[in-house]
Amino acid sequence: MQRRYITENIINFRDLGGYSCDGGVTAYGRAFRAGVGRNPSEKDLDVLRRCNIRTVIDLRGNEEAEDMPSYFKDNPEFEYHHISLLEANPAFAKSDMTMPEVYELCLNEYKENFAKVLRVIASLDAPFMFHCFCGKDRTGMLAALLLSAAGVENCDIVADYQVSYTYIKGFIEKEIRENTGLIWEGSYDRFYSRAEHMEHILGYINRAFGGAKGYFRHIGLTENEIEKIEKLLNHKPPVEPVV
């Protein structure tokens, strides 16, 4: 099965399937993470159609969505939800904070919006894509919660986060080289997806809330909603080893 998809303007586009959990692996073809730096190309849309994606959840900030309205908004081919998990633009930048501190702020100050996003996900049957700008931070936080709720081990959640920089590096360098104005951050360090950043936030979630499902309860999700999210990436039978 395929985990990463090669696309043009949708970047860092990956399936959350294929991670070991509780004697099985997370299911392919249900939850897809991505960054949407520009409107999708026709090739990108063909990939989404092949993946049967009909629901798109946009995690960008309110001003980001106003400055660059989503292609998916008011598009009859997709069910579109915009629910911000952090403002990320020059006016709202937390330049004095480390990325782990930004992630903690995200979980706490945007907890009502995390609850909204997770309730949307709990209601879905068809495959869906969730994204922010680069698909690293806000998208990475949500991906970590979904994988953790499915029983994926922390080391695999960290690996899923850590590979983002590899996949966004070319996009970022091209935008900076061509001076398009899309990349405004003053510190290149903020583009790195360092393992210790995800390790920190997973430890924080465990200490502060007792894990992902504890966080879900903290932000007000019902046990029925939590169960639906837990089963979202329903486990397949273990993969037979290649001999």
Backbone as JSON, one array per atom type, in Angstrom:
{
  "sequence": "MQRRYITENIINFRDLGGYSCDGGVTAYGRAFRAGVGRNPSEKDLDVLRRCNIRTVIDLRGNEEAEDMPSYFKDNPEFEYHHISLLEANPAFAKSDMTMPEVYELCLNEYKENFAKVLRVIASLDAPFMFHCFCGKDRTGMLAALLLSAAGVENCDIVADYQVSYTYIKGFIEKEIRENTGLIWEGSYDRFYSRAEHMEHILGYINRAFGGAKGYFRHIGLTENEIEKIEKLLNHKPPVEPVV",
  "N": [[0.84, -1.2, 0.0], [0.3, 2.35, -0.45], [1.92, 5.06, 1.12], [3.06, 7.73, 1.03], [2.15, 10.28, -1.27], [2.93, 11.58, -4.44], [2.63, 14.83, -5.28], [1.78, 18.12, -6.56], [1.08, 21.0, -5.82], [-0.17, 20.46, -3.46], [1.44, 19.57, -0.63], [3.69, 17.34, 1.18], [2.0, 15.14, 1.44], [0.32, 12.54, 2.82], [-0.68, 9.22, 3.83], [-2.17, 7.99, 6.81], [-2.07, 5.34, 7.28], [-0.68, 2.02, 7.95], [0.92, 1.9, 10.24], [2.25, 0.16, 13.03], [0.17, -1.2, 15.55], [-1.13, -2.41, 18.47], [-0.94, -5.21, 17.75], [-1.72, -5.16, 15.12], [-2.02, -3.17, 12.14], [-2.42, 0.31, 11.37], [-5.19, 1.33, 9.37], [-5.1, 1.8, 5.85], [-6.08, 4.48, 3.61], [-7.99, 6.09, 4.88], [-7.48, 8.35, 6.62], [-5.79, 11.24, 5.73], [-2.95, 13.29, 5.72], [-1.63, 16.59, 5.12], [-0.02, 19.45, 3.54], [-1.11, 22.55, 2.24], [0.1, 24.64, 0.24], [-0.38, 26.15, -1.99], [-3.11, 26.65, -4.33], [-4.59, 23.56, -5.29], [-3.29, 21.63, -8.0], [-4.45, 20.3, -11.19], [-3.46, 17.74, -11.36], [-3.07, 17.2, -8.65], [-5.74, 17.18, -7.76], [-6.68, 14.97, -9.13], [-5.31, 12.97, -7.76], [-6.51, 13.2, -5.21], [-9.1, 12.43, -5.88], [-8.68, 9.79, -6.68], [-8.05, 8.75, -4.25], [-10.47, 8.82, -3.09], [-11.21, 10.99, -1.52], [-13.39, 13.15, -0.02], [-13.9, 14.95, 1.93], [-12.48, 17.79, 3.38], [-10.42, 19.2, 5.8], [-9.45, 22.2, 6.97], [-6.88, 23.56, 8.71], [-5.68, 25.98, 9.03], [-4.91, 29.37, 10.15], [-7.35, 31.99, 10.86], [-6.84, 34.45, 9.55], [-5.03, 33.61, 7.64], [-6.66, 32.0, 6.05], [-8.38, 33.93, 5.08], [-6.66, 35.6, 3.64], [-5.67, 33.85, 1.7], [-7.95, 32.3, 0.26], [-9.45, 29.08, 0.48], [-9.3, 26.63, -2.08], [-11.08, 24.58, -1.82], [-13.28, 25.53, -0.51], [-16.73, 26.13, -0.75], [-16.82, 24.46, -2.91], [-18.52, 22.13, -4.7], [-17.69, 19.54, -4.96], [-16.4, 18.79, -2.69], [-16.67, 18.41, 0.85], [-16.15, 20.93, 2.99], [-14.33, 22.1, 5.78], [-13.33, 24.7, 7.8], [-11.35, 25.11, 10.47], [-9.55, 26.68, 12.71], [-6.41, 25.89, 14.13], [-4.3, 27.34, 14.98], [-3.09, 30.63, 14.68], [-0.98, 31.57, 12.14], [0.94, 33.72, 10.99], [2.64, 36.8, 10.13], [1.56, 38.79, 11.85], [0.6, 37.43, 14.04], [2.6, 35.8, 14.9], [4.48, 33.73, 17.1], [7.2, 34.45, 17.86], [8.97, 34.5, 19.96], [8.79, 32.14, 21.22], [9.61, 28.68, 21.71], [9.25, 25.86, 19.45], [8.12, 23.53, 20.78], [6.86, 24.91, 22.9], [5.03, 26.43, 21.47], [3.42, 24.36, 20.53], [2.29, 23.41, 22.93], [0.83, 25.68, 23.64], [-0.93, 25.69, 21.51], [-2.47, 23.34, 21.99], [-3.76, 24.07, 24.34], [-4.84, 26.77, 24.2], [-6.36, 26.57, 21.94], [-8.2, 24.59, 22.4], [-10.99, 24.34, 22.23], [-11.37, 24.44, 19.5], [-9.89, 22.22, 18.7], [-11.6, 20.31, 19.74], [-13.83, 20.74, 18.07], [-12.78, 20.01, 15.55], [-12.18, 17.29, 16.01], [-14.7, 16.29, 16.53], [-15.9, 16.59, 14.04], [-14.34, 14.73, 12.63], [-15.04, 12.39, 14.0], [-17.56, 12.03, 13.04], [-17.35, 11.16, 10.47], [-17.46, 8.91, 7.67], [-16.33, 8.45, 5.18], [-13.12, 8.66, 3.45], [-10.84, 11.28, 4.43], [-9.07, 14.44, 4.25], [-6.78, 16.31, 6.14], [-5.28, 19.47, 6.73], [-2.72, 22.04, 6.96], [-0.65, 24.81, 6.37], [2.08, 24.0, 5.65], [1.79, 21.44, 6.52], [3.01, 20.43, 8.78], [3.09, 21.36, 11.56], [0.47, 22.2, 12.9], [-1.05, 20.32, 11.54], [0.6, 18.14, 12.13], [0.27, 17.93, 14.9], [-2.44, 17.17, 15.12], [-2.37, 14.78, 13.67], [-0.7, 13.29, 15.36], [-2.32, 12.99, 17.63], [-4.45, 11.47, 16.58], [-3.12, 9.13, 15.74], [-2.03, 8.29, 18.17], [-4.37, 7.79, 19.63], [-5.23, 5.58, 18.25], [-3.52, 3.68, 19.12], [-0.9, 3.63, 18.28], [2.62, 3.42, 18.69], [4.77, 5.72, 20.45], [7.3, 6.11, 19.22], [6.83, 5.67, 16.51], [4.98, 7.65, 15.98], [6.57, 9.88, 16.37], [8.37, 9.46, 14.26], [6.65, 9.75, 12.08], [6.08, 12.45, 12.27], [8.66, 13.54, 12.08], [9.58, 13.19, 9.46], [8.45, 15.18, 7.98], [9.91, 17.55, 7.37], [11.7, 16.69, 5.43], [9.98, 16.34, 3.28], [8.9, 18.87, 2.84], [10.98, 20.54, 2.35], [11.97, 21.1, -0.29], [9.86, 22.63, -1.38], [9.81, 24.88, 0.33], [12.4, 25.97, -0.05], [12.27, 26.62, -2.76], [10.22, 28.57, -2.8], [11.41, 30.59, -1.26], [13.69, 31.12, -2.79], [12.56, 32.11, -5.14], [11.34, 34.28, -4.17], [8.55, 34.63, -3.51], [6.9, 35.51, -1.52], [5.31, 33.9, 0.02], [6.63, 32.58, 2.08], [7.38, 33.77, 5.12], [8.56, 33.59, 7.6], [11.13, 34.46, 9.89], [13.05, 32.81, 10.96], [14.69, 30.04, 9.88], [14.84, 27.75, 11.3], [12.37, 27.06, 12.25], [11.17, 25.51, 10.37], [12.13, 22.97, 10.56], [11.42, 19.62, 11.44], [11.94, 18.45, 14.17], [12.8, 15.56, 16.04], [12.82, 15.74, 18.83], [10.96, 17.72, 19.36], [8.38, 16.61, 18.89], [8.59, 14.47, 20.66], [8.67, 15.88, 23.05], [6.06, 17.06, 23.14], [4.38, 14.85, 23.14], [5.11, 13.71, 25.56], [4.23, 15.77, 27.22], [1.44, 15.71, 26.76], [0.87, 13.23, 27.86], [1.64, 13.59, 30.56], [0.07, 15.79, 31.38], [-2.56, 15.16, 30.69], [-2.94, 12.44, 30.66], [-2.59, 11.07, 28.3], [-3.65, 10.77, 24.79], [-6.43, 10.14, 24.62], [-7.21, 10.96, 27.14], [-6.81, 13.69, 26.83], [-8.79, 14.17, 24.94], [-11.07, 13.77, 26.52], [-10.69, 15.82, 28.33], [-11.16, 18.09, 26.74], [-13.8, 17.87, 26.29], [-15.03, 15.86, 24.72], [-17.35, 13.2, 24.12], [-17.69, 9.82, 25.4], [-18.6, 8.17, 23.39], [-17.88, 9.59, 21.09], [-15.11, 9.55, 21.4], [-14.64, 6.81, 21.16], [-15.34, 6.4, 18.48], [-13.34, 7.89, 17.21], [-11.1, 6.51, 18.09], [-11.48, 4.13, 16.72], [-11.25, 4.94, 14.17], [-8.93, 4.54, 12.56], [-9.1, 1.76, 12.06], [-7.77, -1.35, 13.07], [-5.96, -3.46, 10.93], [-5.41, -6.98, 10.13], [-2.29, -8.35, 11.3], [0.63, -7.7, 9.32], [2.05, -10.11, 7.24], [5.31, -11.32, 7.71], [8.04, -10.8, 5.42], [9.82, -13.39, 3.99]],
  "CA": [[0.0, 0.0, 0.0], [1.06, 3.59, -0.61], [1.79, 6.01, 2.22], [3.26, 9.09, 0.53], [1.71, 10.52, -2.64], [3.66, 12.66, -5.1], [1.71, 15.83, -5.77], [2.44, 19.35, -6.99], [0.85, 22.11, -4.89], [-0.42, 19.84, -2.16], [2.76, 19.06, -0.25], [3.77, 16.52, 2.38], [0.7, 14.46, 1.41], [0.59, 11.18, 3.28], [-1.71, 8.4, 4.44], [-1.81, 7.58, 8.17], [-2.1, 3.89, 7.38], [0.55, 1.24, 7.92], [1.7, 1.95, 11.48], [1.95, -0.93, 13.94], [-0.61, -0.83, 16.74], [-1.9, -3.46, 19.14], [-0.95, -6.46, 17.02], [-2.11, -4.97, 13.73], [-1.5, -1.93, 11.58], [-3.48, 1.25, 11.07], [-5.76, 1.1, 8.04], [-4.85, 2.76, 4.78], [-7.21, 5.0, 2.85], [-9.03, 6.72, 5.7], [-7.06, 9.69, 7.07], [-4.65, 11.74, 4.98], [-2.4, 14.56, 6.21], [-1.0, 17.32, 4.02], [0.08, 20.9, 3.55], [-1.62, 23.13, 0.99], [0.77, 25.92, 0.12], [-1.03, 26.84, -3.1], [-4.28, 25.91, -4.79], [-4.2, 22.28, -5.89], [-3.26, 21.51, -9.46], [-5.34, 19.25, -11.68], [-2.85, 16.47, -10.95], [-3.38, 17.02, -7.23], [-7.16, 16.81, -7.64], [-6.8, 13.58, -9.59], [-4.86, 12.12, -6.65], [-7.57, 13.2, -4.19], [-10.23, 11.63, -6.39], [-8.3, 8.38, -6.63], [-8.09, 8.35, -2.84], [-11.88, 8.95, -2.66], [-11.33, 12.03, -0.5], [-14.51, 14.07, -0.25], [-13.95, 15.89, 3.04], [-11.21, 18.48, 3.61], [-10.42, 20.0, 7.02], [-8.42, 23.23, 6.85], [-6.49, 23.93, 10.07], [-4.95, 27.24, 9.01], [-5.48, 30.47, 10.91], [-8.43, 32.73, 10.21], [-6.31, 35.44, 8.6], [-4.45, 32.85, 6.53], [-7.76, 31.58, 5.18], [-8.91, 35.11, 4.42], [-5.67, 36.08, 2.67], [-5.6, 32.89, 0.61], [-9.13, 31.44, 0.4], [-9.24, 27.7, 0.07], [-9.91, 26.11, -3.3], [-12.11, 23.62, -1.46], [-14.43, 26.23, 0.04], [-17.84, 26.3, -1.7], [-16.64, 23.56, -4.04], [-19.5, 21.05, -4.47], [-17.05, 18.22, -4.99], [-15.82, 18.5, -1.39], [-17.22, 18.96, 2.1], [-15.02, 21.71, 3.49], [-14.41, 22.64, 7.13], [-12.19, 25.5, 8.23], [-11.3, 25.21, 11.93], [-8.17, 27.07, 12.97], [-5.72, 25.37, 15.32], [-3.29, 28.32, 15.37], [-2.79, 31.68, 13.71], [0.43, 31.5, 11.73], [1.25, 34.78, 10.05], [3.52, 37.76, 10.81], [0.88, 39.56, 12.9], [0.32, 36.59, 15.2], [3.72, 34.88, 15.11], [5.02, 33.6, 18.45], [8.62, 34.34, 17.53], [9.76, 34.36, 21.17], [8.5, 30.83, 21.8], [10.13, 27.51, 21.03], [8.18, 25.09, 18.83], [7.36, 22.79, 21.79], [5.99, 25.85, 23.62], [3.92, 26.75, 20.56], [2.54, 23.2, 20.51], [1.54, 23.42, 24.18], [-0.14, 26.77, 23.51], [-1.93, 25.22, 20.55], [-3.36, 22.38, 22.66], [-4.52, 24.69, 25.43], [-5.6, 27.94, 23.78], [-7.26, 26.2, 20.84], [-8.82, 23.31, 22.75], [-12.36, 24.29, 21.71], [-11.29, 24.12, 18.08], [-9.51, 20.81, 18.61], [-12.83, 19.54, 19.95], [-14.64, 20.85, 16.85], [-12.15, 19.18, 14.51], [-12.31, 15.88, 16.35], [-16.11, 15.91, 16.37], [-16.1, 16.39, 12.6], [-13.71, 13.46, 12.26], [-15.83, 11.3, 14.58], [-18.81, 11.88, 12.29], [-17.07, 10.8, 9.08], [-17.32, 7.53, 7.21], [-15.49, 8.42, 3.99], [-11.76, 9.2, 3.63], [-10.75, 12.73, 4.54], [-7.74, 15.03, 4.31], [-6.65, 17.49, 6.98], [-4.07, 20.16, 6.29], [-2.47, 23.45, 7.28], [0.13, 25.38, 5.26], [3.12, 23.04, 5.27], [1.44, 20.09, 6.96], [3.99, 19.98, 9.76], [2.84, 21.68, 12.96], [-0.93, 21.99, 13.26], [-1.37, 19.0, 10.99], [1.37, 17.15, 12.88], [-0.35, 17.75, 16.21], [-3.67, 16.38, 14.97], [-1.97, 13.42, 13.28], [-0.18, 12.62, 16.55], [-3.46, 12.62, 18.48], [-5.18, 10.38, 15.94], [-2.29, 7.92, 15.79], [-1.94, 7.86, 19.56], [-5.66, 7.21, 20.01], [-5.33, 4.28, 17.59], [-2.61, 2.75, 19.77], [0.43, 3.63, 17.66], [3.67, 3.74, 19.66], [5.34, 7.07, 20.32], [8.43, 6.18, 18.29], [6.29, 5.78, 15.15], [4.38, 8.98, 15.88], [7.7, 10.79, 16.18], [8.89, 9.26, 12.9], [5.69, 10.34, 11.15], [6.29, 13.9, 12.35], [10.04, 13.92, 11.75], [9.83, 13.14, 8.03], [7.82, 16.31, 7.3], [10.89, 18.49, 6.81], [12.22, 16.11, 4.19], [9.0, 16.5, 2.22], [8.57, 20.28, 2.58], [12.22, 21.29, 2.12], [12.04, 21.6, -1.65], [8.85, 23.67, -1.54], [10.24, 26.07, 1.06], [13.57, 26.54, -0.71], [11.84, 27.2, -4.04], [9.48, 29.8, -2.52], [12.38, 31.6, -0.81], [14.56, 31.44, -3.93], [11.8, 32.89, -6.11], [10.83, 35.46, -3.46], [7.12, 34.7, -3.81], [6.19, 36.13, -0.42], [4.57, 32.92, 0.81], [7.42, 32.23, 3.26], [7.68, 35.03, 5.81], [9.23, 33.33, 8.86], [12.5, 34.95, 9.93], [13.95, 31.76, 11.4], [14.56, 28.8, 9.13], [14.76, 26.65, 12.25], [10.97, 26.7, 12.48], [10.72, 24.56, 9.37], [12.61, 21.63, 10.89], [10.53, 18.77, 12.25], [12.9, 17.75, 15.02], [12.21, 14.49, 16.84], [12.63, 16.15, 20.23], [9.76, 18.55, 19.47], [7.25, 15.71, 19.06], [8.8, 13.74, 21.92], [8.27, 16.78, 24.14], [4.62, 17.27, 23.24], [3.78, 13.58, 23.54], [5.31, 13.62, 27.01], [3.35, 16.76, 27.85], [0.06, 15.2, 26.7], [0.78, 12.13, 28.81], [1.71, 14.11, 31.93], [-1.0, 16.74, 31.7], [-3.91, 14.67, 30.41], [-3.03, 10.98, 30.69], [-2.58, 10.53, 26.94], [-4.52, 11.4, 23.79], [-7.84, 10.01, 24.98], [-7.41, 11.84, 28.28], [-6.96, 15.04, 26.28], [-10.12, 14.24, 24.34], [-12.04, 13.96, 27.61], [-10.45, 17.15, 28.89], [-11.75, 19.13, 25.9], [-15.25, 17.72, 26.29], [-15.59, 14.83, 23.85], [-18.07, 12.13, 24.8], [-17.07, 8.51, 25.25], [-18.97, 7.66, 22.08], [-17.02, 10.27, 20.11], [-13.75, 9.03, 21.57], [-14.6, 5.46, 20.6], [-15.34, 6.52, 17.03], [-12.0, 8.35, 16.8], [-10.19, 5.4, 18.36], [-11.69, 3.11, 15.7], [-11.11, 5.55, 12.85], [-7.88, 3.82, 11.84], [-9.33, 0.38, 12.5], [-6.6, -2.2, 12.86], [-6.02, -4.61, 10.03], [-4.59, -8.08, 10.64], [-0.84, -8.11, 11.17], [1.25, -7.97, 8.02], [2.91, -11.28, 7.26], [6.71, -10.95, 7.42], [8.64, -11.28, 4.18], [10.88, -14.35, 4.3]],
  "C": [[0.88, 1.26, 0.0], [0.82, 4.51, 0.58], [1.96, 7.45, 1.74], [2.84, 9.18, -0.93], [2.47, 11.71, -3.21], [2.65, 13.6, -5.74], [2.48, 17.11, -6.07], [2.26, 20.48, -5.98], [0.34, 21.66, -3.53], [0.88, 19.16, -1.77], [2.65, 18.18, 0.99], [2.49, 15.7, 2.55], [0.89, 12.98, 1.69], [-0.65, 10.53, 3.91], [-1.25, 8.02, 5.85], [-1.88, 6.07, 8.35], [-0.72, 3.27, 7.47], [1.41, 1.29, 9.15], [1.27, 0.84, 12.43], [1.17, -0.42, 15.15], [-1.37, -2.04, 17.24], [-2.03, -4.74, 18.32], [-1.39, -6.36, 15.58], [-1.42, -3.75, 13.16], [-2.67, -0.99, 11.31], [-3.91, 1.12, 9.6], [-5.38, 2.21, 7.08], [-6.18, 3.31, 4.25], [-8.3, 5.65, 3.65], [-8.67, 8.15, 6.08], [-5.78, 10.07, 6.35], [-4.24, 13.1, 5.53], [-1.67, 15.25, 5.08], [-0.75, 18.77, 4.41], [-0.44, 21.4, 2.21], [-1.06, 24.54, 0.89], [0.18, 26.79, -0.98], [-2.27, 26.05, -3.5], [-3.85, 24.62, -5.49], [-4.23, 22.34, -7.41], [-4.24, 20.42, -9.89], [-4.79, 17.87, -11.34], [-3.16, 16.18, -9.49], [-4.83, 16.54, -7.05], [-7.4, 15.39, -8.11], [-6.37, 12.62, -8.49], [-5.93, 12.06, -5.57], [-8.75, 12.35, -4.63], [-9.91, 10.14, -6.33], [-8.32, 7.85, -5.2], [-9.5, 8.44, -2.26], [-12.07, 9.98, -1.55], [-12.43, 13.01, -0.91], [-14.63, 15.11, 0.84], [-12.56, 16.46, 3.27], [-11.36, 19.35, 4.85], [-9.21, 20.9, 6.99], [-8.12, 23.76, 8.25], [-5.75, 25.27, 10.13], [-5.65, 28.31, 9.85], [-6.54, 31.21, 10.13], [-7.91, 33.74, 9.19], [-5.65, 34.76, 7.4], [-5.54, 32.49, 5.52], [-8.4, 32.75, 4.46], [-7.96, 35.61, 3.34], [-5.56, 35.16, 1.46], [-6.77, 31.91, 0.75], [-8.9, 30.06, -0.18], [-9.97, 27.38, -1.23], [-11.13, 25.25, -2.96], [-13.38, 24.27, -0.92], [-15.48, 26.45, -1.06], [-17.65, 25.48, -2.97], [-17.55, 22.35, -3.83], [-18.9, 19.65, -4.46], [-16.53, 17.81, -3.62], [-16.66, 19.1, -0.26], [-16.06, 19.64, 2.82], [-15.32, 22.26, 4.88], [-13.16, 23.46, 7.39], [-12.3, 25.69, 9.74], [-9.85, 25.47, 12.31], [-7.62, 26.42, 14.24], [-4.57, 26.27, 15.74], [-3.2, 29.37, 14.28], [-1.3, 31.61, 13.39], [0.66, 32.5, 10.61], [2.04, 35.85, 10.81], [2.85, 38.51, 11.96], [0.69, 38.75, 14.18], [1.47, 35.67, 15.57], [4.22, 34.91, 16.54], [6.53, 33.42, 18.35], [9.49, 34.14, 18.76], [9.57, 33.0, 21.83], [9.2, 29.74, 21.0], [8.96, 26.75, 20.4], [7.45, 24.22, 19.84], [6.42, 23.69, 22.6], [4.8, 26.25, 22.76], [2.92, 25.59, 20.53], [1.7, 23.13, 21.79], [0.45, 24.51, 24.13], [-1.28, 26.34, 22.59], [-2.95, 24.3, 21.22], [-4.27, 23.04, 23.68], [-5.39, 25.86, 24.97], [-6.6, 27.63, 22.67], [-8.01, 24.91, 21.14], [-10.26, 23.21, 22.25], [-12.35, 23.93, 20.23], [-10.79, 22.71, 17.84], [-10.75, 19.94, 18.78], [-13.72, 19.57, 18.71], [-14.09, 19.96, 15.74], [-12.4, 17.71, 14.78], [-13.76, 15.41, 16.24], [-16.47, 15.74, 14.9], [-15.56, 15.04, 12.19], [-14.52, 12.28, 12.78], [-17.1, 11.03, 13.79], [-18.61, 11.32, 10.89], [-17.02, 9.3, 8.85], [-16.32, 7.44, 6.06], [-14.09, 8.93, 4.3], [-11.77, 10.72, 3.67], [-9.29, 13.16, 4.58], [-7.78, 16.21, 5.27], [-5.3, 18.13, 6.68], [-3.95, 21.52, 6.96], [-1.68, 24.02, 6.11], [1.18, 24.41, 4.76], [2.78, 21.61, 5.67], [2.38, 19.54, 8.0], [3.53, 20.16, 11.21], [1.4, 21.42, 13.39], [-1.41, 20.62, 12.77], [-0.65, 17.91, 11.76], [0.79, 16.88, 14.25], [-1.6, 16.88, 16.11], [-3.34, 14.95, 14.57], [-1.47, 12.64, 14.49], [-1.31, 12.17, 17.46], [-4.23, 11.45, 17.88], [-4.41, 9.07, 16.01], [-2.2, 7.38, 17.21], [-3.24, 7.2, 20.02], [-5.85, 5.83, 19.4], [-4.38, 3.25, 18.2], [-1.24, 2.66, 19.14], [1.47, 4.07, 18.7], [4.28, 5.11, 19.38], [6.47, 7.15, 19.3], [7.95, 6.31, 16.85], [5.6, 7.12, 14.94], [5.47, 10.03, 15.66], [8.25, 10.67, 14.76], [7.96, 9.88, 11.87], [5.83, 11.86, 11.12], [7.64, 14.3, 11.75], [10.28, 13.99, 10.25], [9.27, 14.37, 7.3], [8.84, 17.25, 6.66], [11.47, 17.98, 5.5], [11.29, 16.4, 3.02], [8.65, 17.95, 1.91], [9.79, 21.11, 2.19], [12.27, 21.9, 0.72], [11.06, 22.74, -1.9], [9.31, 24.97, -0.89], [11.41, 26.75, 0.35], [13.19, 27.21, -2.03], [11.12, 28.53, -3.81], [10.41, 30.93, -2.08], [13.24, 32.06, -1.98], [13.83, 32.35, -4.92], [11.14, 34.11, -5.49], [9.33, 35.68, -3.71], [6.32, 35.4, -2.71], [5.4, 35.16, 0.44], [5.3, 32.57, 2.11], [7.88, 33.52, 3.92], [8.47, 34.83, 7.09], [10.68, 33.8, 8.81], [13.5, 33.88, 10.31], [13.69, 30.48, 10.63], [14.4, 27.6, 10.05], [13.33, 26.18, 12.46], [10.43, 25.72, 11.44], [11.16, 23.13, 9.68], [11.58, 20.88, 11.73], [11.43, 17.87, 13.11], [12.19, 16.72, 15.91], [11.91, 14.95, 18.26], [11.4, 17.03, 20.41], [8.52, 17.67, 19.69], [7.39, 14.88, 20.33], [8.35, 14.59, 23.1], [6.75, 16.85, 24.26], [3.89, 15.99, 23.58], [3.94, 13.36, 25.04], [4.41, 14.57, 27.76], [1.91, 16.26, 27.87], [-0.13, 14.08, 27.71], [0.76, 12.64, 30.25], [0.49, 14.94, 32.3], [-2.4, 16.13, 31.58], [-4.05, 13.15, 30.48], [-3.1, 10.36, 29.31], [-3.6, 11.21, 26.05], [-5.99, 11.32, 24.19], [-8.18, 10.8, 26.24], [-7.58, 13.28, 27.85], [-8.34, 15.2, 25.65], [-11.19, 14.47, 25.41], [-11.92, 15.36, 28.2], [-11.13, 18.24, 28.06], [-13.24, 18.88, 25.64], [-15.84, 16.7, 25.36], [-16.3, 13.76, 24.68], [-17.34, 10.8, 24.59], [-17.41, 7.89, 23.9], [-18.12, 8.29, 20.99], [-15.6, 9.75, 20.19], [-13.62, 7.64, 20.96], [-14.57, 5.49, 19.08], [-13.97, 6.95, 16.51], [-10.98, 7.23, 16.98], [-10.27, 4.35, 17.26], [-11.52, 3.64, 14.28], [-10.09, 4.81, 11.98], [-7.94, 2.36, 12.25], [-8.16, -0.52, 12.12], [-6.9, -3.29, 11.84], [-5.24, -5.76, 10.65], [-3.12, -7.8, 10.45], [-0.33, -8.45, 9.78], [2.18, -9.18, 8.16], [4.34, -10.88, 6.93], [7.18, -11.53, 6.11], [9.81, -12.2, 4.53], [11.6, -14.77, 3.01]]
}
